[in-house]
mmCIF file of C-alpha atoms in Angstrom:
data_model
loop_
_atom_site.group_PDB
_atom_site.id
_atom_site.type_symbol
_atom_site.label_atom_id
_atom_site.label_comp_id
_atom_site.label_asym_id
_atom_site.label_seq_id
_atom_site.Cartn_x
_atom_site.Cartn_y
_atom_site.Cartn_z
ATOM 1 C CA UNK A 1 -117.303 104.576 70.472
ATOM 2 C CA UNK A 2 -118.987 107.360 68.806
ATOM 3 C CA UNK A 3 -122.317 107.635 69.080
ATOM 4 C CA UNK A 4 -125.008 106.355 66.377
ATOM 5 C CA UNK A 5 -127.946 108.223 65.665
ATOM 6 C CA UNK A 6 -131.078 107.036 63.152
ATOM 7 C CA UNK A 7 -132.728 109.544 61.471
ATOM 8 C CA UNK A 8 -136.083 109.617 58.821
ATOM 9 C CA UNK A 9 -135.162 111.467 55.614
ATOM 10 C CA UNK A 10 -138.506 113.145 53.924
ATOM 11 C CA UNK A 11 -138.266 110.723 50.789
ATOM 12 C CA UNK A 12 -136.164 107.951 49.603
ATOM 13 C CA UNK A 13 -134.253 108.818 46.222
ATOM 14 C CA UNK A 14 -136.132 106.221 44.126
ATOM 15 C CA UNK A 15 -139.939 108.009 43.740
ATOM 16 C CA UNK A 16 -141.770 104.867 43.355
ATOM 17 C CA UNK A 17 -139.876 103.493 46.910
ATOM 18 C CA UNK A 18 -141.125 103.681 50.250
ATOM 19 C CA UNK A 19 -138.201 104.999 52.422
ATOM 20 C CA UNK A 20 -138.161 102.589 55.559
ATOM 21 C CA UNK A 21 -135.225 104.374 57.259
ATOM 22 C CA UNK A 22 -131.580 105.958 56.702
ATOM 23 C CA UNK A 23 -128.921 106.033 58.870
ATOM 24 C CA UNK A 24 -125.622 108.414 59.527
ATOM 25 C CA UNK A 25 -122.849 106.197 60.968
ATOM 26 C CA UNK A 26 -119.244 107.518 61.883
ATOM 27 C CA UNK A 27 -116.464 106.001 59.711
ATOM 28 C CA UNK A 28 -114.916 103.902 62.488
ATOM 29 C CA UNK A 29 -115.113 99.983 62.933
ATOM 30 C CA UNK A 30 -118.293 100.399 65.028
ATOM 31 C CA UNK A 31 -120.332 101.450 61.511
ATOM 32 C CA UNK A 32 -120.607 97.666 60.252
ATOM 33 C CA UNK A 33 -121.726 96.375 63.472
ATOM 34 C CA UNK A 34 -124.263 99.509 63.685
ATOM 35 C CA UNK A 35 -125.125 99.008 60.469
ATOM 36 C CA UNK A 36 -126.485 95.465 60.954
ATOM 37 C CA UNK A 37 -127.953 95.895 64.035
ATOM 38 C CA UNK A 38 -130.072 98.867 62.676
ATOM 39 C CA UNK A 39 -131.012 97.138 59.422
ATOM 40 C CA UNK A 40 -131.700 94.111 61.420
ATOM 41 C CA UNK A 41 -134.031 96.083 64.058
ATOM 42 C CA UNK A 42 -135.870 97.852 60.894
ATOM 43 C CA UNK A 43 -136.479 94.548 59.291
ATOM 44 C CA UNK A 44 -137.788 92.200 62.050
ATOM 45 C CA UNK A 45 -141.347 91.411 61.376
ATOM 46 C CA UNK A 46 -141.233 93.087 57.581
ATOM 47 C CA UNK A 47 -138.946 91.304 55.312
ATOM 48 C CA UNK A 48 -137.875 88.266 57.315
ATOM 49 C CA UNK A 49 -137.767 86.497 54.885
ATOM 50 C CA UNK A 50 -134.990 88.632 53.893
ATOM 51 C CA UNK A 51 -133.352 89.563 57.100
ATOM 52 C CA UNK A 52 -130.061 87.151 56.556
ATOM 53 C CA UNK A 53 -129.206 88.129 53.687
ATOM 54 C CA UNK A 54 -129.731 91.660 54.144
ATOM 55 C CA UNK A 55 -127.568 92.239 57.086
ATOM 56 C CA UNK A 56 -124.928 90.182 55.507
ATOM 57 C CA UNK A 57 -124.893 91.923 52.524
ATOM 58 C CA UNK A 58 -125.058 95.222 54.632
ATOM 59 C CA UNK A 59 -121.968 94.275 56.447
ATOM 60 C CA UNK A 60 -119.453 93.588 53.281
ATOM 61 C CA UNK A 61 -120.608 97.038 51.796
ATOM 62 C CA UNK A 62 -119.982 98.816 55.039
ATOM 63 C CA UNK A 63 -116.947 96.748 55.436
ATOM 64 C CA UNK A 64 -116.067 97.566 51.873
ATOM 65 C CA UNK A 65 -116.427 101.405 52.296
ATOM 66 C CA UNK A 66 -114.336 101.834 55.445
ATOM 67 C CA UNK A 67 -111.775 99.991 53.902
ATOM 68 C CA UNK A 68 -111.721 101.533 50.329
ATOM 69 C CA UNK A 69 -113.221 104.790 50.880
ATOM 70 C CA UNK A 70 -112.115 108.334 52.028
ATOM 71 C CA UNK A 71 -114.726 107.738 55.019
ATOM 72 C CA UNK A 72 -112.595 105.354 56.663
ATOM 73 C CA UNK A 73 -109.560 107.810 55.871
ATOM 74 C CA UNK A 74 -111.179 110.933 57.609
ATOM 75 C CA UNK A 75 -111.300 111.363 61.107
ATOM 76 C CA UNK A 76 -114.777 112.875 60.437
ATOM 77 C CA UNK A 77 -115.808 110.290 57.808
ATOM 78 C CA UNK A 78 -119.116 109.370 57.544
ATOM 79 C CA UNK A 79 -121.234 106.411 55.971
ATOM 80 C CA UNK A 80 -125.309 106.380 55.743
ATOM 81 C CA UNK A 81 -127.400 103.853 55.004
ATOM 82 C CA UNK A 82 -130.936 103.505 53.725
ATOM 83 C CA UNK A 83 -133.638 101.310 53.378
ATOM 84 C CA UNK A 84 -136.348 101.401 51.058
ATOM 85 C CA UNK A 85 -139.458 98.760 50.315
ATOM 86 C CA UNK A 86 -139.623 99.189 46.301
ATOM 87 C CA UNK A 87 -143.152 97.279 45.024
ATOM 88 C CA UNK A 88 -141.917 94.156 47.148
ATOM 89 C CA UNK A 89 -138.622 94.164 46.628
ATOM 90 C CA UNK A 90 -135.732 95.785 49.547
ATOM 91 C CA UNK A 91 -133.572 98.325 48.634
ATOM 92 C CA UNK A 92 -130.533 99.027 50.465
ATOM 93 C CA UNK A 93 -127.520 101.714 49.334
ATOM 94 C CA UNK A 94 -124.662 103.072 51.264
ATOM 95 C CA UNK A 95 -123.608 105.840 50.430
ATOM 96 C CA UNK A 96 -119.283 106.633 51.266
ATOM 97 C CA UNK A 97 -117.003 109.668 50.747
ATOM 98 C CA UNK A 98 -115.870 108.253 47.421
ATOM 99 C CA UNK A 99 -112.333 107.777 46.531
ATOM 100 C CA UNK A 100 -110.165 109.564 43.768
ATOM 101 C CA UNK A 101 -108.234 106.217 42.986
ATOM 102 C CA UNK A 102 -110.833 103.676 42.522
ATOM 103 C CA UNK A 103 -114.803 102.687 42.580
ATOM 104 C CA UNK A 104 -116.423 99.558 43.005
ATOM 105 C CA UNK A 105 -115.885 96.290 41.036
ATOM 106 C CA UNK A 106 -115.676 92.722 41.011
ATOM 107 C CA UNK A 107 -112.330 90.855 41.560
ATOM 108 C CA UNK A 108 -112.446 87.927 39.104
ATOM 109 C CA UNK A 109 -112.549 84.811 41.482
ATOM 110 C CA UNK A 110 -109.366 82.056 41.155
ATOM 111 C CA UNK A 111 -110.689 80.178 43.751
ATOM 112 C CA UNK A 112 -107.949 81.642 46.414
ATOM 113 C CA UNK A 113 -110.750 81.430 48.976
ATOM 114 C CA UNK A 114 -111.556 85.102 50.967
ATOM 115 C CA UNK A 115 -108.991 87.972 49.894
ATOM 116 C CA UNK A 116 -109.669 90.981 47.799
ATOM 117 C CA UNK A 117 -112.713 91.189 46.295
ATOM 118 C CA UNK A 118 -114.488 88.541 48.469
ATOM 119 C CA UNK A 119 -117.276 91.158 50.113
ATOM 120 C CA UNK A 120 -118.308 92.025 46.553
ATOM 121 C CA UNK A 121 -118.413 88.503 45.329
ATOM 122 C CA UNK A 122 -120.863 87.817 47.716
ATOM 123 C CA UNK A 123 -123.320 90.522 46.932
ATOM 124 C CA UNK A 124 -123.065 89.680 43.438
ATOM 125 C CA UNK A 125 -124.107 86.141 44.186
ATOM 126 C CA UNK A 126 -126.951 86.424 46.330
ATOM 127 C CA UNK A 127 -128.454 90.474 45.291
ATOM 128 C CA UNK A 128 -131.135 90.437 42.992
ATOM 129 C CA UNK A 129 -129.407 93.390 41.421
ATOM 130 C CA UNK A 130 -126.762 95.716 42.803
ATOM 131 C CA UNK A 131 -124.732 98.832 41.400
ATOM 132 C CA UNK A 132 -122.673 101.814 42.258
ATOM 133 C CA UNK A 133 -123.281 105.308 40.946
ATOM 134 C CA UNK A 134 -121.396 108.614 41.643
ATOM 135 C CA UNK A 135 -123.240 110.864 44.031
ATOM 136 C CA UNK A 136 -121.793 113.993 43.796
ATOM 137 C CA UNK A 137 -119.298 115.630 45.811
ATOM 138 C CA UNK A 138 -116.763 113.180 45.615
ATOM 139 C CA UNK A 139 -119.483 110.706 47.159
ATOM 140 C CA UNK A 140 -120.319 107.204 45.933
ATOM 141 C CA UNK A 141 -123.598 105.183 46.309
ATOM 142 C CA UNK A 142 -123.090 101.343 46.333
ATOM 143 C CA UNK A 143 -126.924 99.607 46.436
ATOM 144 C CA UNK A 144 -128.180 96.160 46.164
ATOM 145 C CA UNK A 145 -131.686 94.440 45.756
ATOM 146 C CA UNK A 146 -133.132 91.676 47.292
ATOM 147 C CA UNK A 147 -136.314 90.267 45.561
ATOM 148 C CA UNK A 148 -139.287 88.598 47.071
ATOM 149 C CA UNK A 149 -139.492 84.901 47.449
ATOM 150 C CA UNK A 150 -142.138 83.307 45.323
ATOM 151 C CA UNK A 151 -145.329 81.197 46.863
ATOM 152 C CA UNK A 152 -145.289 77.778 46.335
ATOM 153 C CA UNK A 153 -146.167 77.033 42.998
ATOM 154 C CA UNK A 154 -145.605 80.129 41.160
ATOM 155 C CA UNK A 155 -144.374 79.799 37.873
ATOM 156 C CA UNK A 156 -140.497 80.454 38.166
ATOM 157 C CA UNK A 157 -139.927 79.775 41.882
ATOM 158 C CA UNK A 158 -135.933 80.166 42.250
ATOM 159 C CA UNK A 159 -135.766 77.591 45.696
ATOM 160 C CA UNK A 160 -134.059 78.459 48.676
ATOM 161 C CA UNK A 161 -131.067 79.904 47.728
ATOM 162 C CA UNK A 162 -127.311 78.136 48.740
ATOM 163 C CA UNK A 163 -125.474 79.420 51.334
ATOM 164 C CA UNK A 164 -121.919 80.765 50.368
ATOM 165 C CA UNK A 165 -119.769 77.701 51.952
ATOM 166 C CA UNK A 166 -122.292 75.011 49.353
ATOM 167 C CA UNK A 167 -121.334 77.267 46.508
ATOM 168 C CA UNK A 168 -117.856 77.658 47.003
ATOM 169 C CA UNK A 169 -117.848 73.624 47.745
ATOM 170 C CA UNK A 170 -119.375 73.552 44.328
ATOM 171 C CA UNK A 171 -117.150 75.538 42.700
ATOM 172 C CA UNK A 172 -114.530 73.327 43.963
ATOM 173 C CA UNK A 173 -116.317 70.596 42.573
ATOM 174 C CA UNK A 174 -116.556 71.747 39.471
ATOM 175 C CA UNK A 175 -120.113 72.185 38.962
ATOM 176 C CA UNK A 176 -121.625 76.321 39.423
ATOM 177 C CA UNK A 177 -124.859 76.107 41.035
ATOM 178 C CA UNK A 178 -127.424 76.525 38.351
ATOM 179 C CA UNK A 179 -131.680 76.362 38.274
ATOM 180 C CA UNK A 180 -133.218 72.912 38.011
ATOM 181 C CA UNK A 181 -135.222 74.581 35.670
ATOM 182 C CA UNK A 182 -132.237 75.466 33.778
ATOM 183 C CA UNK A 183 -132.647 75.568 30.033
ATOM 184 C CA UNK A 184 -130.158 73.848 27.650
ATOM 185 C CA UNK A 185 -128.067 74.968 24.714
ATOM 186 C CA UNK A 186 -128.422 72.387 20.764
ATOM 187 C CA UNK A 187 -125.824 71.818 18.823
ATOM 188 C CA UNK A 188 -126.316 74.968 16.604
ATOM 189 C CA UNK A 189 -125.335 76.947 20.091
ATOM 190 C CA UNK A 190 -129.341 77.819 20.247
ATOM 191 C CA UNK A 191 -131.429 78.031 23.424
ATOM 192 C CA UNK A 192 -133.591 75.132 23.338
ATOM 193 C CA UNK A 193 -136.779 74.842 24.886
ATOM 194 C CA UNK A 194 -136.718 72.509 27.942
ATOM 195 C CA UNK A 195 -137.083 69.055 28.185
ATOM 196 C CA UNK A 196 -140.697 67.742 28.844
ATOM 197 C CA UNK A 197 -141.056 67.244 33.055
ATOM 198 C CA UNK A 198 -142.452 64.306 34.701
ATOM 199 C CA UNK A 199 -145.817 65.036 36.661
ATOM 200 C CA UNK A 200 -147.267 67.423 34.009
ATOM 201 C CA UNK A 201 -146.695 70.793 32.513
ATOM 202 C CA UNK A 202 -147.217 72.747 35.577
ATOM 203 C CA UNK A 203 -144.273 75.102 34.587
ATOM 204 C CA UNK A 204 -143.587 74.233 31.207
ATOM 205 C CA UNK A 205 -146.158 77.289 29.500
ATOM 206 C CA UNK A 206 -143.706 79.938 31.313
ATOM 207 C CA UNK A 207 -140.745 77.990 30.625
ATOM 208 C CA UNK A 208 -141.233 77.559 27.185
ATOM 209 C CA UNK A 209 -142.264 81.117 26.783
ATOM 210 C CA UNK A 210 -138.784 82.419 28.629
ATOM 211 C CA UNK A 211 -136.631 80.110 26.350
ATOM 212 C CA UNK A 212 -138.586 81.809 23.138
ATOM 213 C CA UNK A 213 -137.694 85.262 24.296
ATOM 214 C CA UNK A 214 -133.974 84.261 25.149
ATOM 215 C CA UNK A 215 -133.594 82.574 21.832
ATOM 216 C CA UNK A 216 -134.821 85.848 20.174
ATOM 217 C CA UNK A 217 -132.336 87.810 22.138
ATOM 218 C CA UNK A 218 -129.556 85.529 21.537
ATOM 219 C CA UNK A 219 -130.315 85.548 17.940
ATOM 220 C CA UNK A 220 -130.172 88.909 17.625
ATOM 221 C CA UNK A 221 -126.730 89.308 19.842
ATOM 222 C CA UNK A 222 -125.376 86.577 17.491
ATOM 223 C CA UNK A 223 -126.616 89.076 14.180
ATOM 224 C CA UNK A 224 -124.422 91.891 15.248
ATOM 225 C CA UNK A 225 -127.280 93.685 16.339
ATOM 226 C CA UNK A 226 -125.920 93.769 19.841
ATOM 227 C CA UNK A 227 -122.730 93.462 20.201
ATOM 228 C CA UNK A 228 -119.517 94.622 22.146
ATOM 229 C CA UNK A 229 -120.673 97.209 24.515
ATOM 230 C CA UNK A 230 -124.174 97.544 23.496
ATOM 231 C CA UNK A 231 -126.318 96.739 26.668
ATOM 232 C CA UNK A 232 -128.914 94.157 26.618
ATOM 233 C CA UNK A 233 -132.698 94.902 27.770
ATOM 234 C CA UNK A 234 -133.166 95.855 31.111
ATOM 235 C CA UNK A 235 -135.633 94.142 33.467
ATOM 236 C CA UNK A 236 -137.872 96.927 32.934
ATOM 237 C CA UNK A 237 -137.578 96.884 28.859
ATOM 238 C CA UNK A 238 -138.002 92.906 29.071
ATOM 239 C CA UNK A 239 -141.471 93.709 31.632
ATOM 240 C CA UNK A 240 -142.452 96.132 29.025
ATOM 241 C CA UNK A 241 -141.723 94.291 25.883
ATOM 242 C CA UNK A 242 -142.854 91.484 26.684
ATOM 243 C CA UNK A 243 -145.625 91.403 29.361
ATOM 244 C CA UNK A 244 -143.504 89.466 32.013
ATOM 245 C CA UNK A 245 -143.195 89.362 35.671
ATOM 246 C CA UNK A 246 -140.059 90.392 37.402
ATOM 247 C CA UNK A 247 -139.150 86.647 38.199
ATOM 248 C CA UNK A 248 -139.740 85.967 34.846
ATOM 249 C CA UNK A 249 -137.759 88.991 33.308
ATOM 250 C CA UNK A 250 -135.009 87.995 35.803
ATOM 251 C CA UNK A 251 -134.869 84.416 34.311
ATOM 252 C CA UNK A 252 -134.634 85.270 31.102
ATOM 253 C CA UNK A 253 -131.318 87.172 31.820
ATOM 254 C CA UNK A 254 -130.092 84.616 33.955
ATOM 255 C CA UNK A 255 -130.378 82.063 30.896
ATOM 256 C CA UNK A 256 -128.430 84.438 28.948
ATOM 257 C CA UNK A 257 -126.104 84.755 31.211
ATOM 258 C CA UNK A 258 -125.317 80.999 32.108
ATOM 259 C CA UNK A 259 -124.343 80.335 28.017
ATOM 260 C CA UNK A 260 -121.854 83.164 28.001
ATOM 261 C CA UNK A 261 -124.292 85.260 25.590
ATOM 262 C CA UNK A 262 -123.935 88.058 27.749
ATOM 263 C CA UNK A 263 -122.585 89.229 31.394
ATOM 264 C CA UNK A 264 -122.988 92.256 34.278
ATOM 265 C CA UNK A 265 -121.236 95.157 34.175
ATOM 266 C CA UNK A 266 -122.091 96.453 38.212
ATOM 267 C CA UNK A 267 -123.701 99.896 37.770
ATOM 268 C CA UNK A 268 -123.958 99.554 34.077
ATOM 269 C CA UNK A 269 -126.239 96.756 33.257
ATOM 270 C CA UNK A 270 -125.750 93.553 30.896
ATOM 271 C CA UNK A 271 -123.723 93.791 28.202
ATOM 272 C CA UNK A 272 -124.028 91.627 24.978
ATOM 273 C CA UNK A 273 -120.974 88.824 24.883
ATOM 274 C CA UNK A 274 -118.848 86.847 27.389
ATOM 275 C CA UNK A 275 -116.672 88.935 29.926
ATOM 276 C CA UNK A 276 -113.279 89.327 29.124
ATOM 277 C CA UNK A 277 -110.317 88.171 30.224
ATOM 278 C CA UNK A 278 -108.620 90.003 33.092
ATOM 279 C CA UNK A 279 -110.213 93.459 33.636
ATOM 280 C CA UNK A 280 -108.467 96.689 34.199
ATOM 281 C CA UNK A 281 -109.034 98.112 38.001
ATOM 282 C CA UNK A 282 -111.769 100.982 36.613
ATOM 283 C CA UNK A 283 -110.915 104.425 38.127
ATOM 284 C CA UNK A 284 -113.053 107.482 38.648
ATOM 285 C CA UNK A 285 -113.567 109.520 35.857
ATOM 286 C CA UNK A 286 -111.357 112.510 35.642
ATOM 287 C CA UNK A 287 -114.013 115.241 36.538
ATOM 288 C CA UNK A 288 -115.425 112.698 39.434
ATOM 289 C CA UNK A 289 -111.666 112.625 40.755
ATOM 290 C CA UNK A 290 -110.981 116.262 40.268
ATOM 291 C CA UNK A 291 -114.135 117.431 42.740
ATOM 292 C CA UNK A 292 -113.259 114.257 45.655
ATOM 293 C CA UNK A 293 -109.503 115.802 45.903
ATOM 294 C CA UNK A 294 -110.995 119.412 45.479
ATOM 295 C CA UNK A 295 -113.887 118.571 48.224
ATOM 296 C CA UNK A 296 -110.972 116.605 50.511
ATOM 297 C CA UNK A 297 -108.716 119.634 50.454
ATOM 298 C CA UNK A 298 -112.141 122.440 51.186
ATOM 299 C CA UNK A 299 -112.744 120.266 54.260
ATOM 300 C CA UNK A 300 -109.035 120.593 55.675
ATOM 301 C CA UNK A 301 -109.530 124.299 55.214
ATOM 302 C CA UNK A 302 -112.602 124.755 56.777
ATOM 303 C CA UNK A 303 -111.722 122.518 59.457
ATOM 304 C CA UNK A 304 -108.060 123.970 60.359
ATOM 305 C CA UNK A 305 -106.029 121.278 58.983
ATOM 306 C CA UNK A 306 -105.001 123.667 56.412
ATOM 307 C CA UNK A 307 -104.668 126.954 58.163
ATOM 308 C CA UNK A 308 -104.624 130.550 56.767
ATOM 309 C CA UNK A 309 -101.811 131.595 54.220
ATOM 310 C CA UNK A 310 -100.325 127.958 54.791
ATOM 311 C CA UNK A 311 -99.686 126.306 51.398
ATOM 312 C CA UNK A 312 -102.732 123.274 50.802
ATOM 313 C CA UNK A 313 -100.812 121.180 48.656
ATOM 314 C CA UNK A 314 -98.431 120.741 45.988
ATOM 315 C CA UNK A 315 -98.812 118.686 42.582
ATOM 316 C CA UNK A 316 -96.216 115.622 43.348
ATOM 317 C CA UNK A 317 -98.069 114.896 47.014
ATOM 318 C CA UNK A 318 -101.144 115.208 45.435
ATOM 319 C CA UNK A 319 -100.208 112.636 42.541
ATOM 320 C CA UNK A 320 -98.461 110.065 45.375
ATOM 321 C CA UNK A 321 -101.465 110.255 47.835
ATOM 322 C CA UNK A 322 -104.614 110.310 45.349
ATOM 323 C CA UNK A 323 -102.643 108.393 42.045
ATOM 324 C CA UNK A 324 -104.395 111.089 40.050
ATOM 325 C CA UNK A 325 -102.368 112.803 37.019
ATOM 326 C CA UNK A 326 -100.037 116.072 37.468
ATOM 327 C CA UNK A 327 -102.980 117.729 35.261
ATOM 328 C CA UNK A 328 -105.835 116.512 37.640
ATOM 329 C CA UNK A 329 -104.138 117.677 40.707
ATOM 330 C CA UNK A 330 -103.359 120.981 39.170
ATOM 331 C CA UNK A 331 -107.337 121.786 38.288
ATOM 332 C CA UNK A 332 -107.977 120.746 42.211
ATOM 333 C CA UNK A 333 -106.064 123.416 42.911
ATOM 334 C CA UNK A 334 -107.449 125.215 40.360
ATOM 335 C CA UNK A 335 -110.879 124.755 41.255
ATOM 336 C CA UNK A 336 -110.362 125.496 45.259
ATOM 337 C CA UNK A 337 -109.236 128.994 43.957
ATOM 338 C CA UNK A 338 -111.770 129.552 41.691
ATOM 339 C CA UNK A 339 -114.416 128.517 44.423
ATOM 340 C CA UNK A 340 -112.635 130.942 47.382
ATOM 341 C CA UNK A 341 -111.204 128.605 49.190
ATOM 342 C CA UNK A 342 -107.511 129.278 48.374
ATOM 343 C CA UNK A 343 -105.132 131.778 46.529
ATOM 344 C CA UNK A 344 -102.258 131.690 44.342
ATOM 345 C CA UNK A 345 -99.105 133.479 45.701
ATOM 346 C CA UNK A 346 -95.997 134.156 42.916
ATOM 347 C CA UNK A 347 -93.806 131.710 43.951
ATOM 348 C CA UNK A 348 -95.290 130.166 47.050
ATOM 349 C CA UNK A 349 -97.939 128.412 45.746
ATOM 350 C CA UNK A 350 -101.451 127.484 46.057
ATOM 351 C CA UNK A 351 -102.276 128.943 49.578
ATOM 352 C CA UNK A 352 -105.130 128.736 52.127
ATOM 353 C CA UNK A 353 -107.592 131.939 52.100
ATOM 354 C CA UNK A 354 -108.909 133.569 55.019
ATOM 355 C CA UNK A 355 -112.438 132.503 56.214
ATOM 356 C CA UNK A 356 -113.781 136.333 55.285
ATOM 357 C CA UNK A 357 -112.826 134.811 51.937
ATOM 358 C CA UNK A 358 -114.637 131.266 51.924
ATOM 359 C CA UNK A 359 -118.060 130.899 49.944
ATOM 360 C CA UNK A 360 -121.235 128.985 51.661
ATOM 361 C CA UNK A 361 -120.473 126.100 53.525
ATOM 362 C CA UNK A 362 -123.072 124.514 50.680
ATOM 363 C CA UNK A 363 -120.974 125.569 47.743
ATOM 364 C CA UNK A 364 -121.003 122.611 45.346
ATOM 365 C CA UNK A 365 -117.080 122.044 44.399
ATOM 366 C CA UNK A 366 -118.837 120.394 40.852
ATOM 367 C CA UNK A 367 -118.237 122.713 37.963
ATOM 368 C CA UNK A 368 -120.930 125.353 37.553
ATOM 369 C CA UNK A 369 -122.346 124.343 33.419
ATOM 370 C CA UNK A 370 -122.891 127.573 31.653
ATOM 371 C CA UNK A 371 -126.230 129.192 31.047
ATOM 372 C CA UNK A 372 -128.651 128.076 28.074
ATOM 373 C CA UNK A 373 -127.811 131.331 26.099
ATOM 374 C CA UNK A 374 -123.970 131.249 26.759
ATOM 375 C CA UNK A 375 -122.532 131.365 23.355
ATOM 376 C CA UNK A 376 -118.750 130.364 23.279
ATOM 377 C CA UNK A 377 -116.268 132.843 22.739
#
């Protein structure tokens, strides 16, 4: 078993985060248990509160990456995972070696119990938020947050939350788990405000506020004003907007959500309307494939795989390993030349250069953007 090593990074990526750790984890089966028991060893005493949830969570993305990523592919693969404290709430991204034939999404679940998609499911359920993001270099960055439990009596509270066996029992049953503060819809289709509680109005000030703001949302989703791909306030815009907590902010999205009026897109936020029916597998874009298979191909070189003079790759085995198009594969090809890395021979192909030939080990395989006062030809 290779051997794990934690290390402090100067500064987490988010500026108003405090970095708690970040560790480098070889892309072998051992990661998801090192994972855990390095998230679990940070957290003890700090967010326990938390702790379950994180390390599960940390395990399916880990899990996830090794199985989908080009870091469970390479024999020098590599995963790292960080942990920041961001005003209360825990941050946690891994960050993979990407993949030129798919990113991140969620499987749409027809109750088949745990197959593809299941790790992903699960984050989605119990994450405040979560998201993926391109990183650069082929890399992807896969994050989730976990929010603060309320005191007792704050406006809002959300309960203890279900554990994954009750929801899926209630799925069976028929019946999603939803708030008991959950707000209803009239017969016009309208969020109403909810029904009077018995004790007092301890909660009903906040509640009625939250249904106000959803209505106004919904009214202006059902006016056109939002619609198709048009993304919804974030929690920030809704904090800004409209003086509210995170909880509350949170709520108000969640009502939308429960009537259909809008749903997540991971990575991209809430989009106005219901989710459609059956979504495409999303791929890379074409660029963000181009530099993983370019970056993939630089490594072999520098590593030996690919020695000097031998050919790196045609076009077909790069289509049938990465599913990319005969164009992409031929501007990987393309681009390793252009960066020093390989040469075209008549006839022979794209070949390996010699290492008096290779640029900085740091040389970014992303395409250089031309100066401010380049004026095209």
């Amino acid at each position: 078993m290779a051997e794990i090593k934690a290390r402090e990074r100067s500064g987490p990526v988010d500026p108003t985060a405090v970095l708690l750790g970040s560790i480098e984890l070889p892309g072998q089966e051992s990661a998801t248990s090192g994972a855990c028991d390095y998230v679990r060893g940070l957290l003890v005493g700090r967010f326990d509160d938390r702790l379950r949830y994180a390390v599960l969570l940390v395990s399916e993305l880990v899990s996830n990456a090794l199985r989908h990523s080009d870091s469970g592919q390479d024999p020098d693969g590599k995963i790292t995972v960080q942990v920041a404290d961001a005003d209360g709430f825990l941050h946690i991204s891994v960050l993979d070696q990407g993949s030129a034939s798919s990113v991140p999404y969620l499987v749409p679940d027809f109750g088949g119990g745990r197959g593809s998609g299941f790790g992903l499911r699960i984050v989605a359920e119990f994450a405040s938020e979560w998201g993926h993001e391109y990183y650069g270099e082929g890399c992807r960055l896969v994050w989730f947050d976990l929010a603060p439990p309320l005191e007792a009596g704050q406006d809002g509270r959300p309960g203890k939350p279900p554990t994954w066996v009750e929801i899926m029992q209630q799925r069976a049953a028929g019946s999603a788990p939803h708030s008991a503060d959950a707000e209803h819809i009239d017969e016009g289709g309208e969020i109403a405000s909810p029904p009077e509680r018995a004790g007092g109005p301890r909660r009903s000030v906040q509640a009625v506020r939250c249904a106000e703001i959803a209505k106004g949302l919904a009214g202006r989703i059902g006016s056109g004003e939002l619609v198709g791909v048009a993304a919804t306030a974030t929690l920030r815009e809704l904090m800004r907007e409209y003086d509210l907590s995170r909880w509350q902010a949170m709520r108000v999205q969640h009502m939308l959500r429960d009537r259909g009026i809008i749903h997540l897109v991971p990575g991209q936020g809430y989009m106005a309307g219901a989710p459609g029916p059956g979504p495409v597998t999303p791929r890379p874009a074409v660029e963000e494939q181009l530099v993983h298979v370019a970056t993939v191909l630089a490594k072999k070189i520098r590593t030996g795989r690919i020695g000097p003079h031998e050919r790196v790759a045609t076009c077909p085995q790069l289509m049938l390993e990465y599913g990319i198009s005969r164009w992409t594969a031929g501007r990987a090809l393309s681009r390793l030349t252009d960066k020093g890395y390989a040469y075209n021979a008549h006839r022979r192909g794209t070949r390996a250069a010699t290492f008096d030939r290779w640029p900085p080990p740091s040389t970014s395989m992303e395409q250089t953007p031309p100066p401010d006062d380049h004026v095209p030809a």
